[in-house]
Amino acid sequence: MEKKEHTIWTELYRPKTLEDYICDAKTKAKMAEFIKAQDIPHLLFPGTPGAGKTTLARILAENINCDVLYLNATEERGMDDIRDKVGRFASAASFKPLKIVILDEATHLLAASQVLLLNMIETNALKTRFILTGNYVERLIPALKSRLQKFELTTPDKSEICEMATNILDAEKVKYDVKDVAFVINRYYPDQRDIINNLQANTLNGKLVIDKKQIDIRNTYLDQVVAELKNPSKKSFNVIRQIIADSGVSDVSIILKQLYTQVDEYAPNMAGTIAVIMEEYIYHSNFRIDSEITLLACISKILETIKE
């Protein structure tokens, strides 16, 4: 049976080699050294969503002679996952000279799991290397971070993103206006994945068709939430709930990060109190399956505090 090719652009055009990967020259040169040596230290790739953290981890694993275990810590973050899957893989015999464990979104690991992982890193360091990626490195315990070489991945500038986007559209034989491409990039930058997804979503019958009004509505959700928080009423919770649902934002942690930057607009002189509320949400989000419900509970508490 012929192998089915990806139809999702973010996967189809995910860089497979270091040459195709866009990042700063220093980081790329260091990664090239690792591939040439066919060995890596334990690595930490922090960065914003869509910065290419997972892609770089996969490029290293695919270009080094190794066995690979991939885990997404948003789904597999408990002690049993680390003990049974990572521990078994790290201790198993292998015909390859190296084993690499990629822990994607590792900043979602429970604290107890991080302690267990720390022990495994030290115990299996001779043959097994660990690559951790994540958006919120402050969630990692200091002892774990100290064992990892950190390479902060920043999003390429808009001109490089534009070149990447137009190359994809050309490869897909899509007709487009460069101004429309620029509009999408400006709205979704710095998230490369979001940019590519929106280009594909707005391609119809081989042509890029941009509904600027609809995109603007989706991208002004934060302003709408802040406006509601400035003048809270009995209906505010349901209004904000609907705004968030309509926004299409999948990573609800981003909402709190953004809301905190504007805290003085809707809660003057209450930044410390709001920070405590948000910190409690972030802590509980490590133990809850449905982060949206926890986010809404946080919003409810913020509304209650502002009204008081």
CSV table of C-alpha atoms in Angstrom, one decimal, residues 53-295:
chain,number,residue,atom,x,y,z
A,53,LYS,CA,10.8,23.7,19.4
A,54,THR,CA,9.4,20.3,18.5
A,55,THR,CA,10.6,20.5,15.0
A,56,LEU,CA,14.2,21.1,16.1
A,57,ALA,CA,14.1,18.2,18.6
A,58,ARG,CA,12.8,15.9,15.8
A,59,ILE,CA,15.5,17.1,13.4
A,60,LEU,CA,18.2,16.2,15.9
A,61,ALA,CA,16.7,12.8,16.6
A,62,GLU,CA,16.2,12.0,12.9
A,63,ASN,CA,19.8,12.9,11.9
A,64,ILE,CA,21.5,11.1,14.8
A,65,ASN,CA,21.9,7.3,14.8
A,66,CYS,CA,19.7,6.6,17.8
A,67,ASP,CA,16.5,5.0,19.1
A,68,VAL,CA,13.8,7.6,19.9
A,69,LEU,CA,11.0,7.8,22.4
A,70,TYR,CA,8.6,10.7,22.0
A,71,LEU,CA,6.1,11.7,24.7
A,72,ASN,CA,3.8,14.7,24.9
A,73,ALA,CA,3.7,15.8,28.5
A,74,THR,CA,0.3,17.5,28.2
A,75,GLU,CA,-1.1,14.0,28.0
A,76,GLU,CA,1.6,11.8,29.6
A,77,ARG,CA,2.9,13.8,32.6
A,78,GLY,CA,2.3,11.5,35.6
A,79,MET,CA,4.8,9.5,37.6
A,80,ASP,CA,3.5,6.2,36.0
A,81,ASP,CA,4.1,7.6,32.5
A,82,ILE,CA,7.7,8.6,33.4
A,83,ARG,CA,8.4,5.4,35.3
A,84,ASP,CA,6.8,2.9,32.9
A,85,LYS,CA,7.6,4.5,29.5
A,86,VAL,CA,10.7,6.6,30.0
A,87,GLY,CA,12.3,4.4,32.6
A,88,ARG,CA,11.7,1.2,30.5
A,89,PHE,CA,13.0,2.8,27.4
A,90,ALA,CA,16.1,4.3,29.0
A,91,SER,CA,17.1,1.0,30.7
A,92,ALA,CA,16.3,-1.3,27.7
A,93,ALA,CA,19.1,-2.8,25.6
A,94,SER,CA,19.7,-1.2,22.1
A,95,PHE,CA,21.7,-1.9,19.0
A,96,LYS,CA,22.0,1.9,18.4
A,97,PRO,CA,24.9,3.8,20.1
A,98,LEU,CA,22.5,6.3,21.6
A,99,LYS,CA,18.9,6.7,22.8
A,100,ILE,CA,17.0,10.0,22.8
A,101,VAL,CA,13.9,10.9,24.8
A,102,ILE,CA,11.9,13.8,23.5
A,103,LEU,CA,9.6,15.2,26.2
A,104,ASP,CA,7.4,17.7,24.3
A,105,GLU,CA,5.7,20.4,26.4
A,106,ALA,CA,7.7,19.1,29.4
A,107,THR,CA,6.7,22.2,31.4
A,108,HIS,CA,3.4,20.5,32.0
A,109,LEU,CA,5.1,17.6,34.0
A,110,LEU,CA,3.9,17.3,37.6
A,111,ALA,CA,6.5,18.3,40.1
A,112,ALA,CA,6.8,14.7,41.4
A,113,SER,CA,7.3,13.5,37.8
A,114,GLN,CA,10.1,16.0,37.4
A,115,VAL,CA,11.9,14.7,40.4
A,116,LEU,CA,11.6,11.1,39.1
A,117,LEU,CA,12.8,12.3,35.6
A,118,LEU,CA,15.8,14.0,37.3
A,119,ASN,CA,16.9,10.7,38.7
A,120,MET,CA,16.5,8.9,35.4
A,121,ILE,CA,18.6,11.5,33.6
A,122,GLU,CA,21.4,11.0,36.1
A,123,THR,CA,21.1,7.2,36.1
A,124,ASN,CA,21.0,6.7,32.3
A,125,ALA,CA,23.3,9.6,31.2
A,126,LEU,CA,25.9,7.2,29.5
A,127,LYS,CA,23.6,6.0,26.8
A,128,THR,CA,20.4,8.1,27.0
A,129,ARG,CA,19.9,11.8,26.2
A,130,PHE,CA,16.9,13.9,27.0
A,131,ILE,CA,15.4,16.8,25.0
A,132,LEU,CA,12.7,18.9,26.8
A,133,THR,CA,10.6,21.5,25.1
A,134,GLY,CA,8.1,23.9,26.7
A,135,ASN,CA,6.5,27.3,26.7
A,136,TYR,CA,6.8,28.0,30.5
A,137,VAL,CA,10.2,27.0,31.8
A,138,GLU,CA,9.5,28.6,35.1
A,139,ARG,CA,7.4,25.5,35.9
A,140,LEU,CA,10.5,23.3,35.8
A,141,ILE,CA,12.2,22.6,39.1
A,142,PRO,CA,15.7,24.2,39.4
A,143,ALA,CA,17.5,20.9,39.8
A,144,LEU,CA,16.1,19.7,36.5
A,145,LYS,CA,16.9,22.9,34.6
A,146,SER,CA,20.5,22.8,35.8
A,147,ARG,CA,21.0,19.4,34.1
A,148,LEU,CA,20.0,20.8,30.7
A,149,GLN,CA,21.7,23.0,28.2
A,150,LYS,CA,19.2,25.7,27.3
A,151,PHE,CA,18.7,27.1,23.8
A,152,GLU,CA,16.1,29.8,23.7
A,153,LEU,CA,14.2,29.5,20.4
A,154,THR,CA,12.9,32.8,19.0
A,155,THR,CA,10.6,33.2,16.1
A,156,PRO,CA,12.2,34.3,12.8
A,157,ASP,CA,11.5,37.8,11.7
A,158,LYS,CA,8.5,38.5,9.5
A,159,SER,CA,10.5,38.7,6.2
A,160,GLU,CA,11.7,35.1,6.8
A,161,ILE,CA,8.2,34.0,7.7
A,162,CYS,CA,6.8,35.6,4.6
A,163,GLU,CA,9.3,33.8,2.4
A,164,MET,CA,8.4,30.5,4.1
A,165,ALA,CA,4.7,31.2,3.7
A,166,THR,CA,4.9,32.1,0.0
A,167,ASN,CA,7.1,29.1,-0.7
A,168,ILE,CA,4.3,26.9,0.7
A,169,LEU,CA,1.6,28.6,-1.3
A,170,ASP,CA,3.7,28.3,-4.5
A,171,ALA,CA,4.3,24.6,-3.8
A,172,GLU,CA,0.6,24.1,-3.4
A,173,LYS,CA,0.0,26.1,-6.6
A,174,VAL,CA,-2.2,28.6,-4.7
A,175,LYS,CA,-2.9,32.0,-6.2
A,176,TYR,CA,-2.5,34.8,-3.7
A,177,ASP,CA,-2.0,38.5,-3.1
A,178,VAL,CA,1.2,39.2,-1.1
A,179,LYS,CA,-0.8,41.8,0.8
A,180,ASP,CA,-3.2,39.0,2.0
A,181,VAL,CA,-0.2,36.9,3.1
A,182,ALA,CA,1.2,39.9,5.0
A,183,PHE,CA,-2.1,40.4,6.7
A,184,VAL,CA,-2.2,36.8,8.0
A,185,ILE,CA,1.4,37.1,9.2
A,186,ASN,CA,0.8,40.3,11.0
A,187,ARG,CA,-2.3,38.9,12.7
A,188,TYR,CA,-0.8,35.6,13.9
A,189,TYR,CA,2.9,36.4,14.3
A,190,PRO,CA,5.0,35.0,16.1
A,191,ASP,CA,3.2,31.6,15.9
A,192,GLN,CA,4.5,30.0,12.7
A,193,ARG,CA,2.1,27.1,13.1
A,194,ASP,CA,-0.9,29.4,13.4
A,195,ILE,CA,0.2,31.3,10.3
A,196,ILE,CA,0.4,28.2,8.2
A,197,ASN,CA,-2.8,26.8,9.5
A,198,ASN,CA,-4.7,30.0,8.7
A,199,LEU,CA,-3.2,30.2,5.2
A,200,GLN,CA,-4.5,26.6,4.6
A,201,ALA,CA,-7.9,27.3,6.2
A,202,ASN,CA,-8.4,30.4,4.0
A,203,THR,CA,-7.4,28.7,0.7
A,204,LEU,CA,-10.4,27.9,-1.4
A,205,ASN,CA,-10.3,26.3,-4.9
A,206,GLY,CA,-6.7,27.1,-5.3
A,207,LYS,CA,-6.9,30.7,-4.2
A,208,LEU,CA,-6.1,32.4,-0.9
A,209,VAL,CA,-9.3,34.2,0.1
A,210,ILE,CA,-9.0,36.3,3.3
A,211,ASP,CA,-12.0,37.5,5.2
A,212,LYS,CA,-10.2,40.3,7.1
A,213,LYS,CA,-13.2,41.3,9.1
A,214,GLN,CA,-13.7,37.8,10.5
A,215,ILE,CA,-10.0,37.4,11.3
A,216,ASP,CA,-10.0,40.8,13.1
A,217,ILE,CA,-12.9,39.6,15.2
A,218,ARG,CA,-11.0,36.5,16.3
A,219,ASN,CA,-7.9,38.5,17.1
A,220,THR,CA,-9.6,41.2,19.2
A,221,TYR,CA,-11.0,38.8,21.7
A,222,LEU,CA,-8.5,40.0,24.4
A,223,ASP,CA,-9.7,43.6,24.0
A,224,GLN,CA,-13.2,42.4,24.3
A,225,VAL,CA,-12.4,40.5,27.5
A,226,VAL,CA,-10.6,43.5,29.0
A,227,ALA,CA,-13.5,45.8,28.1
A,228,GLU,CA,-15.9,43.5,30.0
A,229,LEU,CA,-13.6,43.3,33.0
A,230,LYS,CA,-13.4,47.1,33.1
A,231,ASN,CA,-17.2,47.3,33.6
A,232,PRO,CA,-18.3,44.0,35.2
A,233,SER,CA,-21.9,43.1,35.5
A,234,LYS,CA,-24.0,40.0,36.4
A,235,LYS,CA,-23.7,39.0,32.7
A,236,SER,CA,-20.0,39.4,32.4
A,237,PHE,CA,-19.0,35.8,33.1
A,238,ASN,CA,-21.2,34.5,30.3
A,239,VAL,CA,-20.1,37.2,28.0
A,240,ILE,CA,-16.4,36.5,28.6
A,241,ARG,CA,-17.1,32.7,28.3
A,242,GLN,CA,-18.6,33.3,24.8
A,243,ILE,CA,-15.8,35.6,23.7
A,244,ILE,CA,-13.2,33.0,24.6
A,245,ALA,CA,-15.2,30.3,22.9
A,246,ASP,CA,-15.5,32.4,19.7
A,247,SER,CA,-11.8,33.3,19.7
A,248,GLY,CA,-10.7,29.8,18.8
A,249,VAL,CA,-7.7,30.1,21.1
A,250,SER,CA,-6.5,26.6,22.0
A,251,ASP,CA,-3.8,27.4,24.6
A,252,VAL,CA,-5.8,29.0,27.4
A,253,SER,CA,-2.6,29.8,29.4
A,254,ILE,CA,-1.8,32.4,26.7
A,255,ILE,CA,-5.0,34.3,27.7
A,256,LEU,CA,-3.8,34.7,31.3
A,257,LYS,CA,-0.4,35.8,30.2
A,258,GLN,CA,-1.9,38.5,28.0
A,259,LEU,CA,-4.5,39.5,30.6
A,260,TYR,CA,-1.8,40.0,33.2
A,261,THR,CA,0.1,42.4,30.9
A,262,GLN,CA,-3.1,44.6,30.9
A,263,VAL,CA,-4.1,44.2,34.5
A,264,ASP,CA,-3.8,47.9,35.3
A,265,GLU,CA,-6.5,48.7,32.8
A,266,TYR,CA,-9.2,46.6,34.5
A,267,ALA,CA,-7.9,46.3,38.0
A,268,PRO,CA,-5.9,49.4,39.0
A,269,ASN,CA,-3.6,48.9,42.0
A,270,MET,CA,-4.6,45.2,42.2
A,271,ALA,CA,-1.8,43.6,40.2
A,272,GLY,CA,-0.5,41.6,43.2
A,273,THR,CA,-4.0,40.2,44.0
A,274,ILE,CA,-4.7,39.3,40.4
A,275,ALA,CA,-1.2,37.6,40.2
A,276,VAL,CA,-2.0,35.4,43.2
A,277,ILE,CA,-5.3,34.4,41.6
A,278,MET,CA,-3.6,33.6,38.3
A,279,GLU,CA,-0.8,31.7,40.0
A,280,GLU,CA,-3.4,29.5,41.7
A,281,TYR,CA,-5.0,28.8,38.3
A,282,ILE,CA,-1.6,27.9,36.8
A,283,TYR,CA,-0.9,25.5,39.7
A,284,HIS,CA,-4.3,23.8,39.4
A,285,SER,CA,-4.0,23.5,35.6
A,286,ASN,CA,-1.2,20.9,36.2
A,287,PHE,CA,-3.8,18.6,37.8
A,288,ARG,CA,-6.9,19.2,35.6
A,289,ILE,CA,-7.7,17.6,32.3
A,290,ASP,CA,-10.0,20.4,31.1
A,291,SER,CA,-7.9,23.6,31.4
A,292,GLU,CA,-10.7,25.7,29.9
A,293,ILE,CA,-12.9,25.0,32.9
A,294,THR,CA,-10.1,26.0,35.3
A,295,LEU,CA,-9.5,29.1,33.2
